[in-house]
Short mmCIF file of N, CA and C in Angstrom, two decimals:
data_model
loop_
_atom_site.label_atom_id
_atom_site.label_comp_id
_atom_site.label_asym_id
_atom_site.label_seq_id
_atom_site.Cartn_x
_atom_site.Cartn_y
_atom_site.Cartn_z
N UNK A 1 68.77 108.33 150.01
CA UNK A 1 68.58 106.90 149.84
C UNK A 1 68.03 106.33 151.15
N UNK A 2 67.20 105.53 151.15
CA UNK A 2 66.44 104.99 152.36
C UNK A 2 67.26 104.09 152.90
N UNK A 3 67.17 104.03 154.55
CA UNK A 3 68.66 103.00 154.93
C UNK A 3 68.26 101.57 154.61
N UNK A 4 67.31 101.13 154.13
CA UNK A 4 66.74 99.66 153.85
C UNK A 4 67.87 99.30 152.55
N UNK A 5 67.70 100.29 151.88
CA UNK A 5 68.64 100.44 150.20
C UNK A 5 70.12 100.68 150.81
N UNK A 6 70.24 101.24 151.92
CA UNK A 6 71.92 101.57 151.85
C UNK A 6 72.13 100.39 152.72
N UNK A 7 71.60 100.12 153.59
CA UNK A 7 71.90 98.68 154.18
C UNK A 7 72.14 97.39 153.50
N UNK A 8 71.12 97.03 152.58
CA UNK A 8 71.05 96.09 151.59
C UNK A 8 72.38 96.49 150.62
N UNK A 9 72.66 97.70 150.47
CA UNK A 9 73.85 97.87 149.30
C UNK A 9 75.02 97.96 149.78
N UNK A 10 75.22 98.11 151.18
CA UNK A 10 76.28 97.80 152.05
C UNK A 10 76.48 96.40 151.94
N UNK A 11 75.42 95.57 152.10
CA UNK A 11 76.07 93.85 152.63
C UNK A 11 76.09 93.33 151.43
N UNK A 12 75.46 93.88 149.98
CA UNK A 12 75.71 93.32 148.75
C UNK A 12 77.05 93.61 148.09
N UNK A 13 77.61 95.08 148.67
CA UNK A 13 79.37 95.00 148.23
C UNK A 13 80.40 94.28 149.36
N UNK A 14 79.77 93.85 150.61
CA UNK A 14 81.00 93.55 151.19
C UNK A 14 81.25 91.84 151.15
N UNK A 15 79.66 91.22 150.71
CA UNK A 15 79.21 89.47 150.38
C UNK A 15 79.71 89.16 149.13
N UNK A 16 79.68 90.56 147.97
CA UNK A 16 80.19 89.91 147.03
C UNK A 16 81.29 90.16 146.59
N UNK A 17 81.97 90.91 147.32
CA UNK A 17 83.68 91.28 147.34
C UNK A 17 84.33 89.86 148.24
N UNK A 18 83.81 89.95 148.90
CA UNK A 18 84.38 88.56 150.06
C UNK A 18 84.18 87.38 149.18
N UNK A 19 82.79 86.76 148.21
CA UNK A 19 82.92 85.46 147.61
C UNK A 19 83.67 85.74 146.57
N UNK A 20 84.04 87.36 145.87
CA UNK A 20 85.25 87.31 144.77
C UNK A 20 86.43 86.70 144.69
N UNK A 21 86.63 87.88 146.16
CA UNK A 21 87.99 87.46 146.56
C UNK A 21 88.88 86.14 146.55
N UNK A 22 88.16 84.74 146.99
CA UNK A 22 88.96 83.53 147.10
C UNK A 22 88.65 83.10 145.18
N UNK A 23 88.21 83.83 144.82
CA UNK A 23 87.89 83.00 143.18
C UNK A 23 89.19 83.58 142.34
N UNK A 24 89.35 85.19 142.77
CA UNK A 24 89.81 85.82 141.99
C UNK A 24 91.42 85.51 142.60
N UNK A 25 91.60 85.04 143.37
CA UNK A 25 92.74 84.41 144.11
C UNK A 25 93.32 82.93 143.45
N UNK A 26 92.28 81.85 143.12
CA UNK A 26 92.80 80.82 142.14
C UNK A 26 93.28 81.31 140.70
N UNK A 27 92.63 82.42 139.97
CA UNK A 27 92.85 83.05 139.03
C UNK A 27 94.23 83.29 138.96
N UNK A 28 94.88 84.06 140.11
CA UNK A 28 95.97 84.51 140.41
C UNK A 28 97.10 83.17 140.60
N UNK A 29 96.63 82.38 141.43
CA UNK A 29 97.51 81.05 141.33
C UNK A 29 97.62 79.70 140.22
N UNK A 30 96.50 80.64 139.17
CA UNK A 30 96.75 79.05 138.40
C UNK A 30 97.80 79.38 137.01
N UNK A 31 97.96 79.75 136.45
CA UNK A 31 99.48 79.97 135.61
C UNK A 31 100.70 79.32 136.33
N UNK A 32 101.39 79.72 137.49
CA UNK A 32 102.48 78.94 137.76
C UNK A 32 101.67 77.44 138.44
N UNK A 33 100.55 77.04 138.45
CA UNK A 33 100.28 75.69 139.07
C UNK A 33 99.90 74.96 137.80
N UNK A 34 99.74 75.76 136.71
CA UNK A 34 99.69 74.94 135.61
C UNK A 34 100.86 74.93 134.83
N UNK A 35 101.52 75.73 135.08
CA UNK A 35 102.43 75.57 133.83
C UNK A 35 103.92 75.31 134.84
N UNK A 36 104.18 75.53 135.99
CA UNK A 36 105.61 75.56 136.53
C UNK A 36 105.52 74.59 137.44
N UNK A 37 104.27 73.75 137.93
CA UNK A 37 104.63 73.13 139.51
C UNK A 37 104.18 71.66 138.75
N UNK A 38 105.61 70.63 138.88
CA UNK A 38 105.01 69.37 138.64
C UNK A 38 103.50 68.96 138.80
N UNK A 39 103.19 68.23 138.66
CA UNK A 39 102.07 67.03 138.76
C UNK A 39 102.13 66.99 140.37
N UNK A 40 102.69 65.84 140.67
CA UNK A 40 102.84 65.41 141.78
C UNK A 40 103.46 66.97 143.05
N UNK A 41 103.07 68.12 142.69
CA UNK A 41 102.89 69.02 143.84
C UNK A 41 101.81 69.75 143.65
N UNK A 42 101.44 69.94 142.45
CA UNK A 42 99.48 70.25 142.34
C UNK A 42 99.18 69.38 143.36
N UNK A 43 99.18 68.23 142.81
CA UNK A 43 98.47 67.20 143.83
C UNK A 43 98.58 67.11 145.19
N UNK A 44 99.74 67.31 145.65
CA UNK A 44 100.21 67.67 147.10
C UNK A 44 99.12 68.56 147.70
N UNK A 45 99.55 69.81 146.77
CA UNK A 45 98.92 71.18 147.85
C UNK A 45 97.65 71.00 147.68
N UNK A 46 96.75 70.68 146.42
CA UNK A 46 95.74 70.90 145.95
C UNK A 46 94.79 69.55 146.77
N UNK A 47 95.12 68.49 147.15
CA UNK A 47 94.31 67.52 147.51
C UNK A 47 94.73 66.98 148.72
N UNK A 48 96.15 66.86 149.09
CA UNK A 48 96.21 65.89 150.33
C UNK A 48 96.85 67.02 151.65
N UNK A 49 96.87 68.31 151.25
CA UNK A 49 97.63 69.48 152.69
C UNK A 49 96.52 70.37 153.07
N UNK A 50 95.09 69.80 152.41
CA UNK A 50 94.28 71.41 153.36
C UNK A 50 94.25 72.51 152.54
N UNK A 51 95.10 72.67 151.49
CA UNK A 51 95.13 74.19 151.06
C UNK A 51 94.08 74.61 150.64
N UNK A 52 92.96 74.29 150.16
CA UNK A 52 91.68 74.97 149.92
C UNK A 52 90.77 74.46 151.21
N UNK A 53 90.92 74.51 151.97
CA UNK A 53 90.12 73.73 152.65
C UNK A 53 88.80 75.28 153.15
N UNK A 54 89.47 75.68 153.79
CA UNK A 54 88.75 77.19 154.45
C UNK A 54 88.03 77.58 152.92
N UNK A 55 88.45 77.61 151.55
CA UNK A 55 88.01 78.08 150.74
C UNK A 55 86.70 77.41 150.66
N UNK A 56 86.11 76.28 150.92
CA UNK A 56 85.47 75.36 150.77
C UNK A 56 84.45 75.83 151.95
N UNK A 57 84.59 76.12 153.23
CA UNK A 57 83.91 76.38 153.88
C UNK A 57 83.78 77.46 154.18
N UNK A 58 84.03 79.20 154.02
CA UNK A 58 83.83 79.59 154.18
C UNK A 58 83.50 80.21 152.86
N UNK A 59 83.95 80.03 151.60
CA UNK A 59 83.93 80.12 150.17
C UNK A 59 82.20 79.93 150.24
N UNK A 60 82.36 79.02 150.43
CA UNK A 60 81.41 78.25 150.26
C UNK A 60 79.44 79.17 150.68
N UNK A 61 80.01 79.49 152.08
CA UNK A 61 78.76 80.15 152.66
C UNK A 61 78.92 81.77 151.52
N UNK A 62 79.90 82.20 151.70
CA UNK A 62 80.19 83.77 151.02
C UNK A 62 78.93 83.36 149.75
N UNK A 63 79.39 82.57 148.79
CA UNK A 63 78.75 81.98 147.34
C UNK A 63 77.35 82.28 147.57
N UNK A 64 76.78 81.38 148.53
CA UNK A 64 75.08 81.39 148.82
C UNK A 64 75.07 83.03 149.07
N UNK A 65 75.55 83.30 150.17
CA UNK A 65 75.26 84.75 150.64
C UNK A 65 75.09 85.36 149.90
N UNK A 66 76.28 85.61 148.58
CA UNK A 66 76.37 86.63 147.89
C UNK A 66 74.81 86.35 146.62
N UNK A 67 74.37 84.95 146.50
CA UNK A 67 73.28 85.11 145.94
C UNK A 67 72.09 85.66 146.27
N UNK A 68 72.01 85.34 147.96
CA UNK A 68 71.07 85.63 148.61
C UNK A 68 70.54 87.37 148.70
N UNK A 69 72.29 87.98 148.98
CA UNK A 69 72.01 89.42 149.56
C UNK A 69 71.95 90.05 148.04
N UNK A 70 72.27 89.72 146.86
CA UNK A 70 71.78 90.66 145.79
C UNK A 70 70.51 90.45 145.32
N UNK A 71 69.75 89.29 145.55
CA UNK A 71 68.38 89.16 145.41
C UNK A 71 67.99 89.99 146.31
N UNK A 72 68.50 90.03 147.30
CA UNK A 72 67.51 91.28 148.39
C UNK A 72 67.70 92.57 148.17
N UNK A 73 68.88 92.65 147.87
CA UNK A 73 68.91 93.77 147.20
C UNK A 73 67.89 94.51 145.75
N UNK A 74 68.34 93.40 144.70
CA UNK A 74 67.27 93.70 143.63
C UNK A 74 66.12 93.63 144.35
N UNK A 75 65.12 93.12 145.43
CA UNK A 75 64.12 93.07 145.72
C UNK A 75 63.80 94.85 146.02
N UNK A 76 65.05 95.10 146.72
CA UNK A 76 64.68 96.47 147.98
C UNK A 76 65.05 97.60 147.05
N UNK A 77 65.38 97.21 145.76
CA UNK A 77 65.32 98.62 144.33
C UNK A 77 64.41 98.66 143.16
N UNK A 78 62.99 97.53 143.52
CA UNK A 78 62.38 97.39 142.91
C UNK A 78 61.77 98.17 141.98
N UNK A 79 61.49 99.26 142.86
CA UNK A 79 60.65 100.17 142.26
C UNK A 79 61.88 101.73 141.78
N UNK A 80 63.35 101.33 141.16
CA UNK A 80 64.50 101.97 140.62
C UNK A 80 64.99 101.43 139.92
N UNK A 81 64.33 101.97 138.60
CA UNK A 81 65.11 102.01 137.08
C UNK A 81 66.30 102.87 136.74
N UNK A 82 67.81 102.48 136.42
CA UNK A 82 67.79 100.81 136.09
C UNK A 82 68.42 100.01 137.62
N UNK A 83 69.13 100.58 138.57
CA UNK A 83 69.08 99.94 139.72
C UNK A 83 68.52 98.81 139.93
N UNK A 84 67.39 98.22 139.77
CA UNK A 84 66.81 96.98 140.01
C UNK A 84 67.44 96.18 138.93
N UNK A 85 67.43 96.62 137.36
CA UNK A 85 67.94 95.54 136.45
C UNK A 85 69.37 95.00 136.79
N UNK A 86 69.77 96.12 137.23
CA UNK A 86 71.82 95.51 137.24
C UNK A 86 71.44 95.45 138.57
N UNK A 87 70.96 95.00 139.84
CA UNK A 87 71.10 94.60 141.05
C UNK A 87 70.91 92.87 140.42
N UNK A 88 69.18 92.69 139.78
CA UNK A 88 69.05 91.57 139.91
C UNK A 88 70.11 90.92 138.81
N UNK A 89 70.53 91.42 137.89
CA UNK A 89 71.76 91.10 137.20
C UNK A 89 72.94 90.53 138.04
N UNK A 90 73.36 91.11 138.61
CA UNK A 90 74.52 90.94 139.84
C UNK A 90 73.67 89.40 140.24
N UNK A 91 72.27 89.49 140.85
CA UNK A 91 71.91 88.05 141.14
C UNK A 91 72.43 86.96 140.36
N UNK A 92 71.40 86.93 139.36
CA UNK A 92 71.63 86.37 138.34
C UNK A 92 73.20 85.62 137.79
N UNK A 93 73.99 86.43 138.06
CA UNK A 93 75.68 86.20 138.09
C UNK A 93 75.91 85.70 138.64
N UNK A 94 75.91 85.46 140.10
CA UNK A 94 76.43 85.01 141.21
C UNK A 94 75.30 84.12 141.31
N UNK A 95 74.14 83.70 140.53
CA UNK A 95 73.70 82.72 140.83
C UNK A 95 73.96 81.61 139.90
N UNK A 96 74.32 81.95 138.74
CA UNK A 96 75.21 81.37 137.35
C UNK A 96 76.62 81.03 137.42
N UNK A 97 77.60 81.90 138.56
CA UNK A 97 78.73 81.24 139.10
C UNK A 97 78.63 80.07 140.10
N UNK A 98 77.40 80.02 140.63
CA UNK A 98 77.23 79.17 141.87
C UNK A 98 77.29 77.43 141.05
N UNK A 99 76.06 78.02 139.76
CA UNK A 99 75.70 76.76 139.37
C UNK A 99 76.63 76.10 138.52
N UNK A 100 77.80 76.97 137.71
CA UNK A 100 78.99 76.54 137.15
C UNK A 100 79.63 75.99 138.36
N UNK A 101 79.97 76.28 139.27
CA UNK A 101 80.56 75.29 139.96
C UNK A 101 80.34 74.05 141.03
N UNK A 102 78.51 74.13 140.68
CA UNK A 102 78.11 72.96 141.12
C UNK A 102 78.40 71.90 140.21
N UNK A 103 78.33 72.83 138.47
CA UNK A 103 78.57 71.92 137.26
C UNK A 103 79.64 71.51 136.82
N UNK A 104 80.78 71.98 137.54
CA UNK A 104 81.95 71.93 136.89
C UNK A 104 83.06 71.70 137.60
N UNK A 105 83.34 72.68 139.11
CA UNK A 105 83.96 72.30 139.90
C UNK A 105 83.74 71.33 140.70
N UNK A 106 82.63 71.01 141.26
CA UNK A 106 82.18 69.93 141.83
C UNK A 106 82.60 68.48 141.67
N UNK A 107 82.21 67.95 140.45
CA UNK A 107 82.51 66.70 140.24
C UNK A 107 84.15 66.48 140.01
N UNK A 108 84.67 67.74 139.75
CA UNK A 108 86.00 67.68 139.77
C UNK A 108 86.97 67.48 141.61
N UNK A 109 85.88 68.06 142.35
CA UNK A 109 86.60 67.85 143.06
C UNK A 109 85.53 66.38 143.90
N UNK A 110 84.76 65.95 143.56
CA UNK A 110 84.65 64.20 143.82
C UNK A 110 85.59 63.34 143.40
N UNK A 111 85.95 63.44 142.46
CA UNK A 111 87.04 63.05 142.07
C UNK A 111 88.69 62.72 142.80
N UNK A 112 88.83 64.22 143.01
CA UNK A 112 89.93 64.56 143.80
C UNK A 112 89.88 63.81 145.46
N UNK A 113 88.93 63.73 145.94
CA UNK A 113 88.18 63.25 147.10
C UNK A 113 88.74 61.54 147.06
N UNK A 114 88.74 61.20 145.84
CA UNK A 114 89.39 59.55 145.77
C UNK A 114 90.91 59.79 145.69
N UNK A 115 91.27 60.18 145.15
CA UNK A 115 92.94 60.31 145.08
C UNK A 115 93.70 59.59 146.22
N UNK A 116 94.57 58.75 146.05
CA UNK A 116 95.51 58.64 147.00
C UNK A 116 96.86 58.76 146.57
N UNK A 117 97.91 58.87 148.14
CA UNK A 117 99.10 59.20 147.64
C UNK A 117 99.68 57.59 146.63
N UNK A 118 100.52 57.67 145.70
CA UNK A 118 101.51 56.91 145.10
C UNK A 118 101.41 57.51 143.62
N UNK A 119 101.40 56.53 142.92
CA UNK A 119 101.28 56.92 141.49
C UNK A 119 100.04 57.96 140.85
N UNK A 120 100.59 59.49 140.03
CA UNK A 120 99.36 60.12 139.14
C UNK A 120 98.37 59.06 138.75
N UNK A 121 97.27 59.55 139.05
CA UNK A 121 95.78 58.84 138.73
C UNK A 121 95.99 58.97 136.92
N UNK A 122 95.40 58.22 136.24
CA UNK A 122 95.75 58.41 134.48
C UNK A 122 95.04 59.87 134.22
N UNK A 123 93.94 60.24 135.04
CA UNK A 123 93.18 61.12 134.62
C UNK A 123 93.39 62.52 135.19
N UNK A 124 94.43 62.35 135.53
CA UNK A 124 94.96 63.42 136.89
C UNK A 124 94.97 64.63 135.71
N UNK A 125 95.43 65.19 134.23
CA UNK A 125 95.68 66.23 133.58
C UNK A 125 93.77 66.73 133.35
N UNK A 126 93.24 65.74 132.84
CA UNK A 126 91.88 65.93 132.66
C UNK A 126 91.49 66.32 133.72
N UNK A 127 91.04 66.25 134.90
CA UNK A 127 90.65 66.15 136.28
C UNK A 127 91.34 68.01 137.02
N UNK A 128 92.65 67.83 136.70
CA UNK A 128 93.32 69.38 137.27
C UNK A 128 92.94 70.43 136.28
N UNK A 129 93.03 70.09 135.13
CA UNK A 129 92.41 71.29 133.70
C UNK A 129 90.95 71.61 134.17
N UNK A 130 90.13 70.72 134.10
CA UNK A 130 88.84 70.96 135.03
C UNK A 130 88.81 71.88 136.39
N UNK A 131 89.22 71.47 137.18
CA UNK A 131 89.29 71.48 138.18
C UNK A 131 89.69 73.64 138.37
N UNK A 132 90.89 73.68 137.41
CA UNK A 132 91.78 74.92 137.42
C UNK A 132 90.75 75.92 136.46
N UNK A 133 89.94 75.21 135.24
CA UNK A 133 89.21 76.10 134.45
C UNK A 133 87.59 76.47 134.82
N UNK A 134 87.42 75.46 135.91
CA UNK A 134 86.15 76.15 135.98
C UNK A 134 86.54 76.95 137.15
N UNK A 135 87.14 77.14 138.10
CA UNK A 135 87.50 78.14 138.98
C UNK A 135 87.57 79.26 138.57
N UNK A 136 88.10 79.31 137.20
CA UNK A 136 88.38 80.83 136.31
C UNK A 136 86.96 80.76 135.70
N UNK A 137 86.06 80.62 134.90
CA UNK A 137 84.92 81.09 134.95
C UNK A 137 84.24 81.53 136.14
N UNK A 138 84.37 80.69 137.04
CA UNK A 138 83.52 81.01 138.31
C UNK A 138 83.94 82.50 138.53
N UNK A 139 85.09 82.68 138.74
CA UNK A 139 85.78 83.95 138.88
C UNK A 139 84.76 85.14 138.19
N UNK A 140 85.33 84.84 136.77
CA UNK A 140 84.24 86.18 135.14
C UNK A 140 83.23 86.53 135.91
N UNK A 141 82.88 85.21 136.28
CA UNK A 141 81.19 85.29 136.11
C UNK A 141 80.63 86.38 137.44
N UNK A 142 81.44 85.74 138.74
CA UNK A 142 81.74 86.50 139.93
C UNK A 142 82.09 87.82 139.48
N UNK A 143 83.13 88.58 138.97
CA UNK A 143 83.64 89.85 138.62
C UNK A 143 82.79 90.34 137.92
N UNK A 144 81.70 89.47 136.84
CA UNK A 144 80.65 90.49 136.29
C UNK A 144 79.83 90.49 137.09
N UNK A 145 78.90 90.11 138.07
CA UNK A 145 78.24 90.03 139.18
C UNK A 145 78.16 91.28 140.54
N UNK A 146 79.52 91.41 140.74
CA UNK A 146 80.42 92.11 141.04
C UNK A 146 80.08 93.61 140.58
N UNK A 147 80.16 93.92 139.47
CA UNK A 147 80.27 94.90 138.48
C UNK A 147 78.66 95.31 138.75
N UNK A 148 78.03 94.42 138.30
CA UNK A 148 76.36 94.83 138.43
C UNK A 148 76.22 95.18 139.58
N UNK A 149 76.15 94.88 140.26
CA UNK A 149 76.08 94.85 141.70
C UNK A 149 76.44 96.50 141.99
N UNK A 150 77.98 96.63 141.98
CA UNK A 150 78.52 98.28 142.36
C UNK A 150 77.48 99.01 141.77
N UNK A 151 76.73 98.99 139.85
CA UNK A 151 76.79 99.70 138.88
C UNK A 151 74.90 100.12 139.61
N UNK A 152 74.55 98.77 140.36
CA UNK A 152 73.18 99.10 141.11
C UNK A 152 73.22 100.31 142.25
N UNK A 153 74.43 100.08 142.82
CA UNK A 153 74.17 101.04 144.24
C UNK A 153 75.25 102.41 144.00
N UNK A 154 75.40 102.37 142.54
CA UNK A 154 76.38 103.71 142.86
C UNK A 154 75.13 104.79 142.23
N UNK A 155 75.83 106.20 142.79
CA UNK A 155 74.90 107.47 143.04
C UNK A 155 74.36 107.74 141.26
N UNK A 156 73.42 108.37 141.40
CA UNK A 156 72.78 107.94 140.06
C UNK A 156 72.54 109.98 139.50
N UNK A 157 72.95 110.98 140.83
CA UNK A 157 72.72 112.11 140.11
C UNK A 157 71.37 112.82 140.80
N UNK A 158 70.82 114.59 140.12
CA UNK A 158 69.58 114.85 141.00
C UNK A 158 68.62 113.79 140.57
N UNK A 159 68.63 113.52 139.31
CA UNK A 159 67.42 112.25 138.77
C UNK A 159 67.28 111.00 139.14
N UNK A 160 68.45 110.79 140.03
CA UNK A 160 68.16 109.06 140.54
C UNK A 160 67.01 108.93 141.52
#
């Protein structure tokens, strides 16, 4: 394998394991934040203590990256069938998780951005259901991304 391809398939598993990771992590925390932790301590941790905050900024760059480095990747397997299809696939994913949560998480968390402490906002169940369900798509969509991605750079045999 040429080191252009093992380089590129190096930073495409470690960009898109790293933007998994914090997605596949809300996945993991939202059952007891939906179903066991009042209202008023969602709201706590989730909007007024910081707790996503790093997710947001460093989440954040991982997301682009991980779109960026599997496009380069699919670019640098161009000419490797099927390698190029499930690389730019993996793109494609992680560029379809990006835009679900420009579409979905986003305005959910403008929202959240107004909140102040005293009384639940009326819209606070609408607003956290949002907020908790598009994180879990983002996730799928990431883990199939993910999947393409490995299914591009793993060893293919004497015929690859």
């Amino acid at each position: 394998m040429p080191r252009m391809i093992r380089a590129c398939s190096l930073a495409a598993l470690i960009v898109t394991a790293l933007s998994l990771g914090p997605s596949f992590a809300h996945v993991l925390e939202a059952p007891p934040r939906l179903l066991d932790w009042p209202p008023e301590l969602w709201r706590e941790a989730t909007v007024f203590h910081g707790q996503y905050r790093l997710f947001g900024l460093i989440g954040g760059a991982l997301d682009c990256g991980a779109v960026l480095v599997t496009a380069g990747l699919a670019f640098a397997l161009r000419g490797h069938r099927p390698a190029f299809g499930q690389a730019l696939a993996g793109a494609a994913l992680f560029a379809a998780a990006l835009a679900v949560w420009f579409a979905w998480v986003a305005p959910a968390n403008s929202l959240l951005a107004t909140w102040q402490p005293g009384p639940l906002p009326a819209d606070f169940q609408a607003v956290r259901n949002r907020w908790e369900s598009g994180h879990m798509v983002v996730a799928g969509l990431k883990l199939l991304g993910f999947v393409a991605t490995a299914l591009a750079v793993l060893p293919r045999g004497p015929k690859a």
